[in-house]
XYZ file of C-alpha atoms in Angstrom:
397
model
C -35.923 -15.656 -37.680
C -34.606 -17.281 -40.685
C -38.129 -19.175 -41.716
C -40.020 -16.499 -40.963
C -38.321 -14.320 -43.490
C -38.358 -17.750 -46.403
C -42.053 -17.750 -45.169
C -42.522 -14.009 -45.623
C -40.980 -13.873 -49.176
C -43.275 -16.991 -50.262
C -46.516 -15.249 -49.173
C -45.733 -12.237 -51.106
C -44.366 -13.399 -54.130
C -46.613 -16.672 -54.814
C -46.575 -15.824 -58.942
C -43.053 -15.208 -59.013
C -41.760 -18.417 -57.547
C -43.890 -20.567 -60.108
C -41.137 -19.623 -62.611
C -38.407 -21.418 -62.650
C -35.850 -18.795 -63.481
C -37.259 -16.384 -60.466
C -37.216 -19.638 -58.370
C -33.631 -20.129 -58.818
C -32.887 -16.905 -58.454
C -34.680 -16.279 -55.154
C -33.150 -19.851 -53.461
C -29.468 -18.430 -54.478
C -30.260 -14.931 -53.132
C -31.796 -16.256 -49.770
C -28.576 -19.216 -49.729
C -25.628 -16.499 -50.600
C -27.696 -13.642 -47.904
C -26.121 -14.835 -44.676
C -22.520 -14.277 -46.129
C -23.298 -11.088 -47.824
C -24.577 -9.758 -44.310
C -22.140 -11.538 -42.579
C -19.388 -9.291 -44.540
C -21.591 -6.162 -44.104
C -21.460 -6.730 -40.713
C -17.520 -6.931 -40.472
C -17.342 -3.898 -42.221
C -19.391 -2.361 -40.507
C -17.633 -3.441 -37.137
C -14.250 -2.651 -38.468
C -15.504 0.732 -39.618
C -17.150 1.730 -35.301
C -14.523 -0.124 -33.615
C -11.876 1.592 -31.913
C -9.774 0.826 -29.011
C -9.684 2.401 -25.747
C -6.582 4.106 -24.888
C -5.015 1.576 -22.842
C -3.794 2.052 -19.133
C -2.206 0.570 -16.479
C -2.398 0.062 -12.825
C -0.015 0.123 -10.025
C -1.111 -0.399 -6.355
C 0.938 0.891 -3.284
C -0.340 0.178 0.433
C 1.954 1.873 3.241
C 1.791 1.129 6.914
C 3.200 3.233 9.914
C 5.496 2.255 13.077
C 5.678 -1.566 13.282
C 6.825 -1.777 16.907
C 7.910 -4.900 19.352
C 7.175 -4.300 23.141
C 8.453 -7.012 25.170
C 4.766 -7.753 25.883
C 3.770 -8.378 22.011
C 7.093 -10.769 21.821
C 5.592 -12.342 24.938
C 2.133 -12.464 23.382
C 3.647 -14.378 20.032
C 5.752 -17.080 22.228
C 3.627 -20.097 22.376
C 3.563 -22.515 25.133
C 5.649 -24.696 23.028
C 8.116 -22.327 22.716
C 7.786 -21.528 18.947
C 6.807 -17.517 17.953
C 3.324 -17.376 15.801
C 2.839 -13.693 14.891
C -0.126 -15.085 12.523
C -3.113 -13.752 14.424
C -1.531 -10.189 14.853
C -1.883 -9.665 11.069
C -4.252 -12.191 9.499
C -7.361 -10.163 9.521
C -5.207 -7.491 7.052
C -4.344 -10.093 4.555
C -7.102 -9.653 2.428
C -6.961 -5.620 2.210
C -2.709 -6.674 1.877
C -3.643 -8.584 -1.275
C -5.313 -5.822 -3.188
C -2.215 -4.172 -3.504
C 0.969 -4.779 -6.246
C 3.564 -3.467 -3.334
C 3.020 -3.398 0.598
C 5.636 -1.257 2.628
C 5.686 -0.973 6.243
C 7.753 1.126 8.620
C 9.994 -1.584 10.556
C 10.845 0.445 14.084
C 12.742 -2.700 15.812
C 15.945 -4.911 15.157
C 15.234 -8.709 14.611
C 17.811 -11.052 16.098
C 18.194 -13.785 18.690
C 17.305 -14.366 22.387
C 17.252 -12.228 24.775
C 14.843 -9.988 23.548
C 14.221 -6.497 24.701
C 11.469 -3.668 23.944
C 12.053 0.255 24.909
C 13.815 1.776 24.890
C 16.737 -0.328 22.353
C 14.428 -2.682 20.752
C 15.697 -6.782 19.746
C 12.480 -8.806 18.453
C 12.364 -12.543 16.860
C 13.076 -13.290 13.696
C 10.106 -14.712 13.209
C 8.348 -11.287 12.760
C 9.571 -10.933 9.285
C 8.476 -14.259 7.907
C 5.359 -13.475 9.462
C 4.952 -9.716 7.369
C 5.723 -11.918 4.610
C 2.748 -14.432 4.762
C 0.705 -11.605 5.403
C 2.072 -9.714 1.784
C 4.089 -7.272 3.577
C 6.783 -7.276 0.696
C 8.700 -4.419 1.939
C 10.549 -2.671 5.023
C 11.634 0.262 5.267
C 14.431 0.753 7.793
C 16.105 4.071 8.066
C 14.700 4.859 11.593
C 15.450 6.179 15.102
C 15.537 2.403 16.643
C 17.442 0.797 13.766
C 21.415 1.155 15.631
C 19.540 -0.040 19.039
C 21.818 -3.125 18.980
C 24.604 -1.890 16.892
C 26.118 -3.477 14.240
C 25.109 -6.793 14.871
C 21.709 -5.489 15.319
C 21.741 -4.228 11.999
C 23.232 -7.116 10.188
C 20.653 -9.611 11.917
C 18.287 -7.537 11.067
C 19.516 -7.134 7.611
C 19.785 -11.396 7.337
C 16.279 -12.036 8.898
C 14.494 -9.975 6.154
C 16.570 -11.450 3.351
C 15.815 -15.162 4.264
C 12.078 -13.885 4.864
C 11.869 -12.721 1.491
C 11.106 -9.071 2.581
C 13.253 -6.529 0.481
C 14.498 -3.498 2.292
C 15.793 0.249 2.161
C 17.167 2.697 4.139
C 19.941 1.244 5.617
C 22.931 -1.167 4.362
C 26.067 -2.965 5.499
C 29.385 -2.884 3.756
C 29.077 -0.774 0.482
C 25.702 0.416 -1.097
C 23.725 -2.052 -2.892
C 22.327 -0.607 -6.312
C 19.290 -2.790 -5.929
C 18.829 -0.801 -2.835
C 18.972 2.809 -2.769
C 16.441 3.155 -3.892
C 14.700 -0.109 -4.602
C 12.821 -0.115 -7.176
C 9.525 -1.604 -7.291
C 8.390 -2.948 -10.874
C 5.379 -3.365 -12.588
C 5.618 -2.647 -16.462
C 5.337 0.136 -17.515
C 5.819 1.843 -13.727
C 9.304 1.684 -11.859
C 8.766 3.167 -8.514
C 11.930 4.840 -7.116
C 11.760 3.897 -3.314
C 13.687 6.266 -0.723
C 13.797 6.158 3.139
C 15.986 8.760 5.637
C 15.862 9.542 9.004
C 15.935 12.257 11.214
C 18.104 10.673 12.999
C 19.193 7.581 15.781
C 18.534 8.496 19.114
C 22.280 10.029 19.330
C 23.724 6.445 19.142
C 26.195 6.463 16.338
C 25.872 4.265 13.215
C 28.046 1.602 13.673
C 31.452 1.174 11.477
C 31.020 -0.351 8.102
C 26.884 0.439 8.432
C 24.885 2.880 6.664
C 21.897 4.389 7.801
C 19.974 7.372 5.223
C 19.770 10.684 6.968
C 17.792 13.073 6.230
C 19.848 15.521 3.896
C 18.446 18.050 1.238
C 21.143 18.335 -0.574
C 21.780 14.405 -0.791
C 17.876 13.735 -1.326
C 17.864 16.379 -3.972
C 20.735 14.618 -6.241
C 19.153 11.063 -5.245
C 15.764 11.825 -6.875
C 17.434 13.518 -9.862
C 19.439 10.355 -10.279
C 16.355 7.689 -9.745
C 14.376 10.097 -12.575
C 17.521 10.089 -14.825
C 17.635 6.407 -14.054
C 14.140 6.013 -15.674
C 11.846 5.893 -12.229
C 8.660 6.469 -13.720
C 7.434 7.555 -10.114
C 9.330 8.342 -6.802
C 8.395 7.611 -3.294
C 9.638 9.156 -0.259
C 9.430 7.362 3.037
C 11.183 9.752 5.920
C 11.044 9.418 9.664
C 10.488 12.725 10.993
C 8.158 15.032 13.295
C 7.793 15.011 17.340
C 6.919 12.260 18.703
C 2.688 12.284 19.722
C 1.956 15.579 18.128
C -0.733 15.298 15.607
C -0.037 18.876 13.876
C 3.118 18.016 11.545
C 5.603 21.193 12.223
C 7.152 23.442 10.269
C 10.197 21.526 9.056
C 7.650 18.096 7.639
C 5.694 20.701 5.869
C 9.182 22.598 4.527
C 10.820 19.158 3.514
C 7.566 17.687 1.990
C 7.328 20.790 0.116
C 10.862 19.991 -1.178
C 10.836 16.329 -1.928
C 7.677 17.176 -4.157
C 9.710 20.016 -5.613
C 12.458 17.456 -6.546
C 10.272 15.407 -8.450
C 8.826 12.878 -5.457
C 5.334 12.545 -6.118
C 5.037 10.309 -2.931
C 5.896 11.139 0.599
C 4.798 8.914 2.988
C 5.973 9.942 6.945
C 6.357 8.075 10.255
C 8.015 8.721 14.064
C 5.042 10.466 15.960
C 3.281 7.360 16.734
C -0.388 8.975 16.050
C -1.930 9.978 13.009
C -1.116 13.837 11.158
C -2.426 14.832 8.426
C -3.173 13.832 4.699
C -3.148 16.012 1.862
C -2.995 16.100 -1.765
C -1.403 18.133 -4.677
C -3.612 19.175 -7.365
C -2.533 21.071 -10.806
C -4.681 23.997 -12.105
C -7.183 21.704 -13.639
C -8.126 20.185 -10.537
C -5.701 17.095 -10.918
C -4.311 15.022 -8.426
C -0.366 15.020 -8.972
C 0.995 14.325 -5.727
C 0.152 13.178 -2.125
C 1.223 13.761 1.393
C 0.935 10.962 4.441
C 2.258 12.977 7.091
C 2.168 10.418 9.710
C 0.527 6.863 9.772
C 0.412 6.471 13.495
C 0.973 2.941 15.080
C 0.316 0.038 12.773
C 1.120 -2.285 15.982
C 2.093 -1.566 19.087
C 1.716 -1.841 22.860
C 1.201 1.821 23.498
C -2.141 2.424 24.588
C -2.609 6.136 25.223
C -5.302 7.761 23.738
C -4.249 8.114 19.462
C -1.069 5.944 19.968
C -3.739 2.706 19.999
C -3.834 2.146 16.745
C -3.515 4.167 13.154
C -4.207 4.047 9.908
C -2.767 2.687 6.071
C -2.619 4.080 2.584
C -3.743 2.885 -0.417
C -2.779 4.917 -3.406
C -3.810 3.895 -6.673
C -1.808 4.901 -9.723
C -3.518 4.915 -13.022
C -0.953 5.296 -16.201
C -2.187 6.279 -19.452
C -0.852 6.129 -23.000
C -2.630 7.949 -24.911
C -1.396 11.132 -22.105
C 0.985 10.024 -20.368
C -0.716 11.180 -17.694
C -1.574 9.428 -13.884
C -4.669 9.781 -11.961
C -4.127 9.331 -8.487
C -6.735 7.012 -5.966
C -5.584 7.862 -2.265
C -7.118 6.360 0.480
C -6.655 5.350 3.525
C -8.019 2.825 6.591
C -8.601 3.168 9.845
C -6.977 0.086 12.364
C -6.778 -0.410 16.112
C -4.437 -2.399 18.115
C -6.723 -5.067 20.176
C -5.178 -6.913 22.967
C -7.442 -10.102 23.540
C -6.900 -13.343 25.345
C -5.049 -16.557 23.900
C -4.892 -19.945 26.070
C -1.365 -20.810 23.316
C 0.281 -17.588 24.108
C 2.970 -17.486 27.241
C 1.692 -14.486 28.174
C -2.481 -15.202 27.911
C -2.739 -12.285 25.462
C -2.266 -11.591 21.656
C -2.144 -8.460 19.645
C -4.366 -8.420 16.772
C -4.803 -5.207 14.246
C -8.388 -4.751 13.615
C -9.857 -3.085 10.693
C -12.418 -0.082 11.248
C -14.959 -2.240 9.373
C -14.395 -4.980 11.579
C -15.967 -4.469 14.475
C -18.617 -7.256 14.211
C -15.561 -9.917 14.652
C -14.536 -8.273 18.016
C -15.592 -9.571 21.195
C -18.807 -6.773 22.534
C -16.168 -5.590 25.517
C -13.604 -4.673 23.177
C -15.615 -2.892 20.260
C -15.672 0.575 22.698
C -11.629 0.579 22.044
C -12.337 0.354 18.551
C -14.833 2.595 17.829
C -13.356 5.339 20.247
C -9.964 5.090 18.401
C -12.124 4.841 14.851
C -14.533 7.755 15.978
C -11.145 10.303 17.116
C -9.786 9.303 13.542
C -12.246 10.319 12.201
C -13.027 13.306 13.854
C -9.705 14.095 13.205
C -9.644 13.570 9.257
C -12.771 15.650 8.534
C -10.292 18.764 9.825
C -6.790 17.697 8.439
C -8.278 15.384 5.221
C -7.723 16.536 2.205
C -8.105 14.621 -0.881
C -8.024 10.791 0.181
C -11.011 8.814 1.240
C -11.717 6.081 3.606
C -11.924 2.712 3.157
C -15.076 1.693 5.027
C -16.125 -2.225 3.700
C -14.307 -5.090 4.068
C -11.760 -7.470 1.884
């Protein structure tokens, strides 16, 4: 481009460049051009530029009732006598990893041989290292199964998380743990205020010297107010609640959703009923997403097999912080998993539980995609009455 404007100039002034004077002049001018545009040019630029206002993102996946039958601790004892929970979750790590902070609903005790399933559950310890290769980070506790084995239930529990790596709320040994209620999950600039209660623990009492949350308005109310004085940016509210296997929530989740939002939650994620309720969202007058409602998640694994107790579903809630406003924009989603129960030659039992994504049907075995796509289709079916806000996540990770 360069010669063509030397060769343009030449053509046009022929006379002019036989003087000297006009030739020196015109060699300095075309020399000294580049610069002089180059500097227009960063004018220019520094004149149109401007910044975007910049914002931040926070992901949050939640997961419903993670449950041990004796036949899933059968299913994850190999023939060598070692527990491999791997093939259970594996297929989720992917959709896991998208996410800053997975939390899961953990409706068991973890602890040593003998094991037992319903109705006082004990599973292997191994489970929690398991959530943790997977990227399930955290565990919520405060549950009606969590005084099953009493206080050495609890405190084995309590042990086999920390060594894990898997943080933990809702219930505590000894005194309460600041670092605990609520834990706080950080990602600068959010700080996510985590709380978890229960309705209650199948009448067995909390054991001396334990702590389990209950659900209590008047406590919840002063907890939020503390976590906002406290500088949570956002607050999350995990209860266990509802009847069990109704997929209408009643009148008291809709009353103490109502409150929790009231307080300040923006979050309220629910578990218990072992099938999927309904999803909604808050909105503000123009239109904006300011809070959101999970009323029930269903079964993230389990051996129950009646029809909507088979499986459940996650969500995914985006949070999107600006600056400039101050302001978030909420992404809520959710996706739709089944339970599969498929053979395995290195399992005691023959059998292993895997969770399988709704847009993973094509890795199924062709007898076992009608479970699937039953369970998928009734979900569905379901969320285009009781949907309102969040969408489904359909492709694959």
């Amino acid at each position: 481009m360069e010669q063509k404007r030397i060769i343009w100039r030449c053509v046009i002034f022929p006379e002019l460049i036989c003087s000297g004077v006009v030739l020196g002049f015109v060699i300095g001018f075309l020399l000294l051009e580049p610069l002089i545009s180059t500097e227009r040019n960063d004018r220019l630029g520094a004149t149109v530029s401007c910044e975007e206002p910049a914002e931040q993102h926070l992901t949050l996946i939640f997961a419903g009732d993670l449950m041990q039958h004796l036949p899933q601790v059968y299913a994850a004892q190999q023939q060598d006598g070692s527990m491999d929970y791997t093939s259970c979750f594996s297929r989720l790590k992917g959709y896991f990893a998208s996410a800053d902070f997975v939390v899961a609903n953990l409706e068991t005790t973890l602890g040593e041989p003998p094991y037992s399933g319903y109705p006082q559950f004990r599973s292997p310890t191994a489970l929690a290292e398991a959530m943790r290769r997977v990227g399930i980070g955290v565990a919520v506790l405060a549950n009606n199964h969590l005084c099953d084995r009493g206080g050495v239930g609890i405190r084995s529990t309590l042990d086999a998380l920390d060594r894990a790596g898997v943080r933990h709320t809702g219930a505590w040994t000894d005194t309460l743990p600041a670092d605990n209620h609520p834990l706080w999950l950080e990602k600068d600039p959010f700080r996510v205020a985590l709380f978890n209660y229960t309705y209650g623990t199948n009448g067995i009492p909390v054991p001396r010297g334990c702590f389990v949350n209950g659900i209590d308005t008047v406590r919840m109310g002063r907890d939020i107010a503390k976590a906002r004085q406290s500088g949570a940016s956002h607050i999350v509210v995990f209860l266990h609640w509802g009847n069990e296997y109704e997929t209408v929530p009643n009148r008291v989740q809709h009353s103490l959703s109502e409150f929790c939002h009231r307080a300040g939650a923006e979050i309220v994620i629910g578990s218990h009923p072992h099938v999927v309720q309904s999803l909604e969202t808050d909105t503000d007058s123009s239109g904006r997403i300011v809070g959101v409602t999970a009323y029930s998640l269903g079964n993230f694994v389990s051996n129950q097999r009646q029809p909507g107790t088979d499986g459940g579903i996650s969500v995914r809630i985006g949070l999107t912080l600006s600056e400039n406003t101050g302001q978030t924009e909420y992404v809520p989603e959710y996706l739709i998993h089944w339970t599969a129960i498929t053979k395995d030659r290195k399992s005691c039992s023959g059998y292993r539980y895997e969770i399988i994504p709704a847009y993973a049907e094509e890795t199924l075995p062709e007898a076992l995609r009608p479970g699937l796509n039953r369970f998928v289709d009734r979900t569905r079916r379901y969320m285009s009455r009781y949907n309102s806000g969040f969408r489904e996540i359909t492709c694959g990770f």
